[in-house]
Amino acid sequence: ETGVTQSPTHLIKTRGQQVTLRCSSQSGHNTVSWYQQALGQGPQFIFQYYREEENGRGNFPPRFSGLQFPNYSSELNVNALELDDSALYLCASSPRESPTEAFFGQGTRLTVV
Amino acid sequence: AQSVTQLDSQVPVFEEAPVELRCNYSSSVSVYLFWYVQYPNQGLQLLLKYLSGSTLVKGINGFEAEFNKSQTSFHLRKPSVHISDTAEYFCAVRDTGFQKLVFGTGTRLLVSP
């Protein structure tokens, strides 16, 4: 059974560009959440997807959007990148039978210059 | 909205000494509580969780935590730390009615020989 995998591991983008981050959920997990972790901070909830629909959203602007696919993999899209978007982006998946437990991937380190 | 306070940003300790990392959360009717560990350039790994039942929770790597409802605390303890325990530790809370995790700002545990 594979864990949660994210790609790419590192990414450098220019201010104003768009970026797509990918997450492959752990087998059997139908809920995926995305978090942003700025340097020296705890992770902040961006949004969650369940059965391909957004199921909750944190305090992030609409330029942060996502998708969940039938195989439960997921994407995080960020438009019009700003310098403050530089952070570690973490994906977490949860199994249907234990929705309280979140399994995290290793993250994607995004640097906006 | 739920919030989590980790009172110590950094805790230095010598190898084989005991350690306590403090965590307080804002009050709610009922909550789920978690401790995660993050090693450099890694994602989050679940150490332990409190969902209900016994207030003393045992986790991986010899860690344990005690849920104290009256003091709204969930402190993490280990009787004897190892060099390999050097990492960032995050306390998190989840309302039973909501899916997102709310994290503290983290405590860096520094274990020296």
CSV table of C-alpha atoms in Angstrom, one decimal:
chain,number,residue,atom,x,y,z
A,1,GLU,CA,0.0,0.0,0.0
A,2,THR,CA,1.6,3.3,-1.1
A,3,GLY,CA,1.3,6.4,1.0
A,4,VAL,CA,0.4,9.9,0.0
A,5,THR,CA,2.7,11.2,-2.8
A,6,GLN,CA,3.1,14.8,-4.0
A,7,SER,CA,4.7,16.2,-7.1
A,8,PRO,CA,6.9,18.0,-7.8
A,9,THR,CA,8.9,18.2,-4.6
A,10,HIS,CA,10.3,21.6,-5.4
A,11,LEU,CA,9.2,24.4,-7.7
A,12,ILE,CA,10.3,27.9,-8.5
A,13,LYS,CA,7.8,30.3,-10.2
A,14,THR,CA,7.7,34.0,-11.1
A,15,ARG,CA,5.2,36.4,-9.6
A,16,GLY,CA,2.1,36.5,-11.6
A,17,GLN,CA,2.4,33.0,-13.0
A,18,GLN,CA,0.1,30.0,-12.4
A,19,VAL,CA,1.1,26.7,-10.8
A,20,THR,CA,-0.4,23.3,-10.4
A,21,LEU,CA,0.5,20.9,-7.6
A,22,ARG,CA,-0.4,17.3,-7.6
A,23,CYS,CA,-1.3,14.7,-5.0
A,24,SER,CA,-1.9,11.0,-5.2
A,25,SER,CA,-4.0,9.8,-2.2
A,26,GLN,CA,-3.3,6.7,-0.3
A,27,SER,CA,-5.2,3.7,-1.6
A,28,GLY,CA,-8.8,3.6,-0.2
A,29,HIS,CA,-8.8,7.2,0.9
A,30,ASN,CA,-11.6,9.3,-0.6
A,31,THR,CA,-11.0,12.6,1.2
A,32,VAL,CA,-8.2,15.0,0.4
A,33,SER,CA,-7.2,18.2,2.1
A,34,TRP,CA,-4.6,20.8,1.2
A,35,TYR,CA,-2.6,22.9,3.6
A,36,GLN,CA,-0.1,25.8,3.2
A,37,GLN,CA,2.8,25.9,5.6
A,38,ALA,CA,4.7,29.2,5.5
A,39,LEU,CA,8.3,29.2,6.9
A,40,GLY,CA,8.3,28.9,10.7
A,41,GLN,CA,4.5,28.5,10.9
A,42,GLY,CA,2.0,25.7,11.3
A,43,PRO,CA,0.0,24.4,8.4
A,44,GLN,CA,-3.0,26.4,7.4
A,45,PHE,CA,-6.1,24.7,5.9
A,46,ILE,CA,-6.8,25.7,2.3
A,47,PHE,CA,-9.7,23.4,1.3
A,48,GLN,CA,-10.9,19.8,1.3
A,49,TYR,CA,-12.4,17.6,-1.4
A,50,TYR,CA,-14.7,14.7,-0.9
A,51,ARG,CA,-16.1,12.7,-3.8
A,52,GLU,CA,-14.8,15.3,-6.3
A,53,GLU,CA,-16.5,18.2,-4.6
A,54,GLU,CA,-15.2,21.0,-2.4
A,55,ASN,CA,-16.2,20.1,1.1
A,56,GLY,CA,-14.9,23.0,3.1
A,57,ARG,CA,-12.5,26.0,2.6
A,58,GLY,CA,-10.2,28.0,4.7
A,59,ASN,CA,-9.4,31.7,4.5
A,60,PHE,CA,-7.8,31.7,1.1
A,61,PRO,CA,-8.7,33.8,-1.9
A,62,PRO,CA,-10.5,32.3,-5.0
A,63,ARG,CA,-7.2,32.2,-7.0
A,64,PHE,CA,-6.5,29.1,-4.9
A,65,SER,CA,-8.6,26.3,-6.5
A,66,GLY,CA,-8.6,22.6,-6.6
A,67,LEU,CA,-9.8,19.4,-8.3
A,68,GLN,CA,-10.3,15.8,-7.1
A,69,PHE,CA,-10.5,13.1,-9.7
A,70,PRO,CA,-12.4,9.8,-9.7
A,71,ASN,CA,-9.3,7.9,-8.6
A,72,TYR,CA,-9.2,10.3,-5.6
A,73,SER,CA,-6.0,12.0,-6.8
A,74,SER,CA,-6.1,15.8,-6.5
A,75,GLU,CA,-4.6,19.1,-7.8
A,76,LEU,CA,-4.1,22.4,-6.2
A,77,ASN,CA,-4.0,25.4,-8.6
A,78,VAL,CA,-2.8,28.8,-7.7
A,79,ASN,CA,-3.3,31.7,-10.2
A,80,ALA,CA,-1.6,35.1,-10.2
A,81,LEU,CA,1.2,34.0,-7.8
A,82,GLU,CA,2.4,36.4,-5.2
A,83,LEU,CA,5.6,36.4,-3.2
A,84,ASP,CA,3.7,35.5,-0.1
A,85,ASP,CA,2.5,32.2,-1.7
A,86,SER,CA,6.0,30.9,-1.2
A,87,ALA,CA,5.5,28.0,1.2
A,88,LEU,CA,5.4,24.2,1.7
A,89,TYR,CA,2.1,22.9,0.3
A,90,LEU,CA,0.9,19.7,2.0
A,91,CYS,CA,-1.7,17.3,0.9
A,92,ALA,CA,-3.4,15.0,3.3
A,93,SER,CA,-5.8,12.1,2.6
A,94,SER,CA,-8.2,10.4,4.9
A,95,PRO,CA,-9.8,7.0,4.7
A,96,ARG,CA,-13.6,6.6,4.5
A,97,GLU,CA,-13.7,4.4,7.6
A,98,SER,CA,-11.6,6.7,9.7
A,99,PRO,CA,-12.2,10.3,8.6
A,100,THR,CA,-10.5,11.8,11.7
A,101,GLU,CA,-7.1,10.5,10.7
A,102,ALA,CA,-5.1,12.5,8.1
A,103,PHE,CA,-2.1,11.0,6.3
A,104,PHE,CA,0.3,13.7,4.9
A,105,GLY,CA,2.5,13.7,1.9
A,106,GLN,CA,6.0,15.0,2.0
A,107,GLY,CA,4.9,18.3,0.5
A,108,THR,CA,5.8,20.6,-2.4
A,109,ARG,CA,8.1,23.5,-1.7
A,110,LEU,CA,7.0,26.4,-3.8
A,111,THR,CA,9.2,29.5,-4.2
A,112,VAL,CA,7.8,32.6,-5.9
A,113,VAL,CA,10.4,35.1,-7.1
B,1,ALA,CA,-13.2,29.2,15.6
B,2,GLN,CA,-10.8,26.8,17.1
B,3,SER,CA,-7.3,27.8,17.9
B,4,VAL,CA,-4.2,26.1,19.3
B,5,THR,CA,-1.4,27.6,21.3
B,6,GLN,CA,1.9,26.0,21.7
B,7,LEU,CA,3.6,27.9,24.4
B,8,ASP,CA,7.2,27.1,23.6
B,9,SER,CA,8.7,27.8,20.2
B,10,GLN,CA,11.9,25.9,21.1
B,11,VAL,CA,12.7,23.4,23.7
B,12,PRO,CA,16.4,22.4,24.2
B,13,VAL,CA,17.0,19.2,26.2
B,14,PHE,CA,19.8,16.7,26.7
B,15,GLU,CA,19.7,13.2,25.5
B,16,GLU,CA,17.9,10.7,27.8
B,17,ALA,CA,16.2,13.6,29.7
B,18,PRO,CA,12.4,13.8,30.0
B,19,VAL,CA,10.6,16.4,28.0
B,20,GLU,CA,7.1,18.0,27.9
B,21,LEU,CA,5.8,20.0,25.0
B,22,ARG,CA,2.8,22.1,25.9
B,23,CYS,CA,-0.4,22.6,23.9
B,24,ASN,CA,-3.5,24.5,24.8
B,25,TYR,CA,-6.6,24.7,22.6
B,26,SER,CA,-9.7,27.0,22.7
B,27,SER,CA,-12.7,25.4,24.3
B,28,SER,CA,-15.4,23.6,22.4
B,29,VAL,CA,-18.1,21.1,23.1
B,30,SER,CA,-16.0,18.3,21.8
B,31,VAL,CA,-12.8,18.1,19.9
B,32,TYR,CA,-10.3,15.6,18.5
B,33,LEU,CA,-6.7,16.3,19.3
B,34,PHE,CA,-3.5,15.3,17.5
B,35,TRP,CA,0.2,15.6,17.8
B,36,TYR,CA,2.3,15.5,14.5
B,37,VAL,CA,6.1,15.5,14.1
B,38,GLN,CA,7.9,17.0,11.1
B,39,TYR,CA,11.5,16.2,10.3
B,40,PRO,CA,13.5,18.6,8.1
B,41,ASN,CA,12.2,18.7,4.5
B,42,GLN,CA,9.5,16.2,5.3
B,43,GLY,CA,5.7,16.1,5.6
B,44,LEU,CA,3.8,15.5,8.9
B,45,GLN,CA,3.8,12.2,10.7
B,46,LEU,CA,1.1,11.4,13.2
B,47,LEU,CA,2.5,10.7,16.7
B,48,LEU,CA,-0.8,10.2,18.5
B,49,LYS,CA,-4.4,11.2,18.7
B,50,TYR,CA,-7.2,11.7,21.2
B,51,LEU,CA,-10.7,11.0,20.0
B,52,SER,CA,-12.5,9.8,23.1
B,53,GLY,CA,-12.1,7.5,26.1
B,54,SER,CA,-9.0,7.4,28.2
B,55,THR,CA,-7.4,10.8,28.7
B,56,LEU,CA,-3.8,9.3,28.6
B,57,VAL,CA,-2.9,8.5,25.0
B,58,LYS,CA,0.1,6.5,23.9
B,59,GLY,CA,1.7,7.0,20.6
B,60,ILE,CA,4.7,6.0,18.5
B,61,ASN,CA,8.3,6.4,19.4
B,62,GLY,CA,7.6,6.3,23.2
B,63,PHE,CA,5.5,9.5,23.2
B,64,GLU,CA,2.4,10.0,25.2
B,65,ALA,CA,-0.1,12.8,25.8
B,66,GLU,CA,-2.7,13.6,28.4
B,67,PHE,CA,-6.0,15.3,27.5
B,68,ASN,CA,-7.2,17.7,30.2
B,69,LYS,CA,-10.6,19.0,29.5
B,70,SER,CA,-10.8,21.4,32.4
B,71,GLN,CA,-7.5,23.1,31.5
B,72,THR,CA,-8.1,22.7,27.7
B,73,SER,CA,-4.6,21.2,27.4
B,74,PHE,CA,-3.0,18.3,25.5
B,75,HIS,CA,0.6,18.2,26.5
B,76,LEU,CA,3.1,15.8,24.9
B,77,ARG,CA,5.6,13.9,27.0
B,78,LYS,CA,8.5,11.5,26.6
B,79,PRO,CA,10.4,10.1,29.6
B,80,SER,CA,13.7,9.8,27.8
B,81,VAL,CA,14.5,11.5,24.5
B,82,HIS,CA,17.0,10.5,21.8
B,83,ILE,CA,19.0,12.6,19.4
B,84,SER,CA,16.7,11.3,16.7
B,85,ASP,CA,13.7,13.0,18.3
B,86,THR,CA,15.1,16.4,17.2
B,87,ALA,CA,12.3,17.8,15.0
B,88,GLU,CA,9.3,20.2,14.9
B,89,TYR,CA,6.2,19.1,16.7
B,90,PHE,CA,2.8,20.4,16.0
B,91,CYS,CA,-0.4,20.1,18.1
B,92,ALA,CA,-3.6,20.2,16.1
B,93,VAL,CA,-7.3,20.2,16.9
B,94,ARG,CA,-10.4,19.3,14.9
B,95,ASP,CA,-13.9,20.1,15.8
B,96,THR,CA,-16.0,16.9,15.6
B,97,GLY,CA,-18.4,18.7,13.2
B,98,PHE,CA,-15.7,20.0,10.8
B,99,GLN,CA,-13.1,18.3,8.7
B,100,LYS,CA,-10.2,20.7,8.9
B,101,LEU,CA,-7.3,20.5,11.3
B,102,VAL,CA,-6.2,23.7,13.1
B,103,PHE,CA,-2.5,23.6,13.9
B,104,GLY,CA,-0.4,25.4,16.4
B,105,THR,CA,2.8,27.3,15.4
B,106,GLY,CA,5.0,24.3,16.4
B,107,THR,CA,7.6,23.6,18.9
B,108,ARG,CA,11.2,22.8,17.9
B,109,LEU,CA,12.6,20.1,20.0
B,110,LEU,CA,16.5,20.2,20.1
B,111,VAL,CA,18.1,17.2,21.7
B,112,SER,CA,21.8,17.4,22.3
B,113,PRO,CA,24.3,14.8,23.6
